Amino acid sequence: MGRLRHGGTSAWSVLPAIALAALLGTQLSADPAAGVTFSNSPFTDEGWNVMGARNVVLLGDWGAGNWSLHLVQLPFTLAQAAGFALMGVGIVQARIVALLCTVGAVALIGLATGRRLGAASGVLAGLALGSCALVLYYGRLVFIEDIVLLSLAGGLALLVWRDAPPRLAITVAAGALLAIAVGSKPLALFSVLGILAGILVAGDRAWRVRALLAAAVVTAMGVGWVLLIGLPNAERIGFVLQIWAEQRLPENFGQLVERVVTYPLPGRSDRTVLLSLPLSAVGAAGLLAAVLRWRSLAPDQKVLAGAAVGWLVLGVGVLLVASYRPNRYALPYLPALAVLSGFALPPARAWLSRLRPIATGLAAGLAAALVVAPGMASYASWALAATHEGPRLQAEVASLIGRDPAPVEGGLAPFLAMTAPVPIHVRWASSQVNSGDLYADAGVRWMVLTGTQFPLWAEAHPEAWEGRRELGCYAWGEGRHCLLHFPEEAATSER
């Protein structure tokens, strides 16, 4: 079988990204669908993730409310801050930035795959990635994984775009994008290492030089972060580490094997395998095709396959050994499967060419439907049942807090009070952050109370606690969340 040459780029490869933008754009104000993940993160993390960005835009202080998460996800925070500065602060505006990242990632994967394997393979890669249920669900929500997807896809696309010898500026830019992925979510380091290792193994000397130069850029930017941000803010970053989900390594070989073997089970992978099944199937087919046709692949196609395999192996490997692995953690390795899916098309086309034209068209249409239909069915069910309460709740809470602009505390406050121009304090049970007397020391006069919890300072200020007023209660995610106001005069009489 002869080599398949790319013959340049094609606009057809970005069509899936354009379709994805239209799909997700119609649901920007829709609330997260319940039951897709065991985690309550779709209803909490959007607010927590943009705290640094909303703080700097509304208050001029990145770390208002003792919030430090922006220090370990700085590229993401900068992107969201730019979006808020241009469009204003709010959940829809934040989701626009997330949507652009997701759509950009799908477009780059389609273009990079089409560049090396042909436009049809690029379209297939974009379709497989853009129609994956996990991408459709998280692609418009404000999660760190969205910018990680874009940065990894951009880094890969630049690394494999030009033939050897490498262009210095392009390689440096690729390394910078890979570093941005790690700077947004440190776990992305494994995907970066996989991409670079794959190029080192599959490429010749010129490709290896390119990979090593990109690795040097990633390392230099990492050292720069440590010197300029990490060390000067070591204590604040230590607080961040306390609020991250705890990961426990396997205690023995038996537990390691058990985690690996049981991962495909819906209850062990948070339905990751089920929600990415069409993409996984076509990606596996492409991997098999690449292995069987390895000798006939062009050098640049081998590099593309090597980068995707390395990305996939290390990305999945981390999930297999992790103790906490919600399905959103799988997002960063899905583009690797999409790239590999492009390798399935040449042998499929060769087989279909033996059929009559009408049979060829029907077979191609059926195959495309099998890839796209499951994710689209899930998306349609979410969209038809969607509520659009989030923006309204934010506007209502901001209006109420506007009567007495003062700091607010509570775990859901970052989401519900996102647009209120006041400091937001979040306390974590596993951390010492905001564990003091927020009423006296931080001037808190508002609280988003979830369930039966009460503030730590309630015993020290009984008059304020007894004088609280409940201004509204809201259903959002798990539990019932009520906005409370505490009177200033209680603190005055106590003094």
PDB file of N, CA and C in Angstrom, residues 30 61 69 80 116 144 158 161 171 238 251 260 270 272 353 367 388 477:
ATOM      1  N   ALA A  30     -27.087  27.495  29.781  1.00  0.00           N
ATOM      2  CA  ALA A  30     -27.723  26.311  30.359  1.00  0.00           C
ATOM      3  C   ALA A  30     -26.961  25.834  31.584  1.00  0.00           C
ATOM      4  N   ASP A  61      -7.637  42.964  42.817  1.00  0.00           N
ATOM      5  CA  ASP A  61      -6.787  42.160  43.685  1.00  0.00           C
ATOM      6  C   ASP A  61      -6.991  40.683  43.342  1.00  0.00           C
ATOM      7  N   LEU A  69      -5.731  30.072  44.303  1.00  0.00           N
ATOM      8  CA  LEU A  69      -5.735  29.048  43.261  1.00  0.00           C
ATOM      9  C   LEU A  69      -5.157  29.571  41.945  1.00  0.00           C
ATOM     10  N   GLN A  80      -9.244  34.024  31.495  1.00  0.00           N
ATOM     11  CA  GLN A  80     -10.557  34.401  32.006  1.00  0.00           C
ATOM     12  C   GLN A  80     -10.600  35.879  32.382  1.00  0.00           C
ATOM     13  N   ARG A 116      -1.087  15.967   7.853  1.00  0.00           N
ATOM     14  CA  ARG A 116      -0.204  14.823   7.647  1.00  0.00           C
ATOM     15  C   ARG A 116      -0.896  13.617   7.014  1.00  0.00           C
ATOM     16  N   ILE A 144     -10.582  23.882  34.018  1.00  0.00           N
ATOM     17  CA  ILE A 144      -9.195  24.062  33.609  1.00  0.00           C
ATOM     18  C   ILE A 144      -8.874  23.205  32.402  1.00  0.00           C
ATOM     19  N   LEU A 158       1.874  22.624  16.252  1.00  0.00           N
ATOM     20  CA  LEU A 158       3.066  23.365  15.832  1.00  0.00           C
ATOM     21  C   LEU A 158       4.273  22.454  15.689  1.00  0.00           C
ATOM     22  N   TRP A 161       3.785  20.475  12.365  1.00  0.00           N
ATOM     23  CA  TRP A 161       3.253  21.188  11.195  1.00  0.00           C
ATOM     24  C   TRP A 161       4.238  21.237  10.045  1.00  0.00           C
ATOM     25  N   THR A 171       9.104  26.101  16.942  1.00  0.00           N
ATOM     26  CA  THR A 171       9.364  25.123  17.993  1.00  0.00           C
ATOM     27  C   THR A 171       9.297  25.758  19.368  1.00  0.00           C
ATOM     28  N   GLY A 238       1.028  26.412  49.335  1.00  0.00           N
ATOM     29  CA  GLY A 238       0.814  25.312  50.274  1.00  0.00           C
ATOM     30  C   GLY A 238      -0.637  25.182  50.668  1.00  0.00           C
ATOM     31  N   GLU A 251      -1.096   0.844  47.244  1.00  0.00           N
ATOM     32  CA  GLU A 251      -0.280   0.403  48.366  1.00  0.00           C
ATOM     33  C   GLU A 251       0.571  -0.812  48.020  1.00  0.00           C
ATOM     34  N   VAL A 260      -6.159  -0.976  37.568  1.00  0.00           N
ATOM     35  CA  VAL A 260      -6.037  -1.008  36.108  1.00  0.00           C
ATOM     36  C   VAL A 260      -7.132  -1.869  35.496  1.00  0.00           C
ATOM     37  N   ASP A 270     -15.968   6.587  36.577  1.00  0.00           N
ATOM     38  CA  ASP A 270     -16.954   7.659  36.490  1.00  0.00           C
ATOM     39  C   ASP A 270     -17.571   7.695  35.088  1.00  0.00           C
ATOM     40  N   THR A 272     -16.234   7.123  32.302  1.00  0.00           N
ATOM     41  CA  THR A 272     -15.364   7.703  31.279  1.00  0.00           C
ATOM     42  C   THR A 272     -15.360   6.864  30.014  1.00  0.00           C
ATOM     43  N   SER A 353     -13.272   1.230  -1.520  1.00  0.00           N
ATOM     44  CA  SER A 353     -13.125   1.457  -2.957  1.00  0.00           C
ATOM     45  C   SER A 353     -13.489   0.227  -3.772  1.00  0.00           C
ATOM     46  N   ALA A 367     -20.748   4.693   9.061  1.00  0.00           N
ATOM     47  CA  ALA A 367     -19.597   4.775   9.957  1.00  0.00           C
ATOM     48  C   ALA A 367     -19.555   6.126  10.665  1.00  0.00           C
ATOM     49  N   HIS A 388     -31.993  27.132  32.846  1.00  0.00           N
ATOM     50  CA  HIS A 388     -31.091  28.268  32.626  1.00  0.00           C
ATOM     51  C   HIS A 388     -31.146  29.205  33.831  1.00  0.00           C
ATOM     52  N   GLY A 477     -27.038  22.298  42.307  1.00  0.00           N
ATOM     53  CA  GLY A 477     -26.217  21.140  42.597  1.00  0.00           C
ATOM     54  C   GLY A 477     -26.755  20.402  43.814  1.00  0.00           C
TER      55      GLY A 477
END
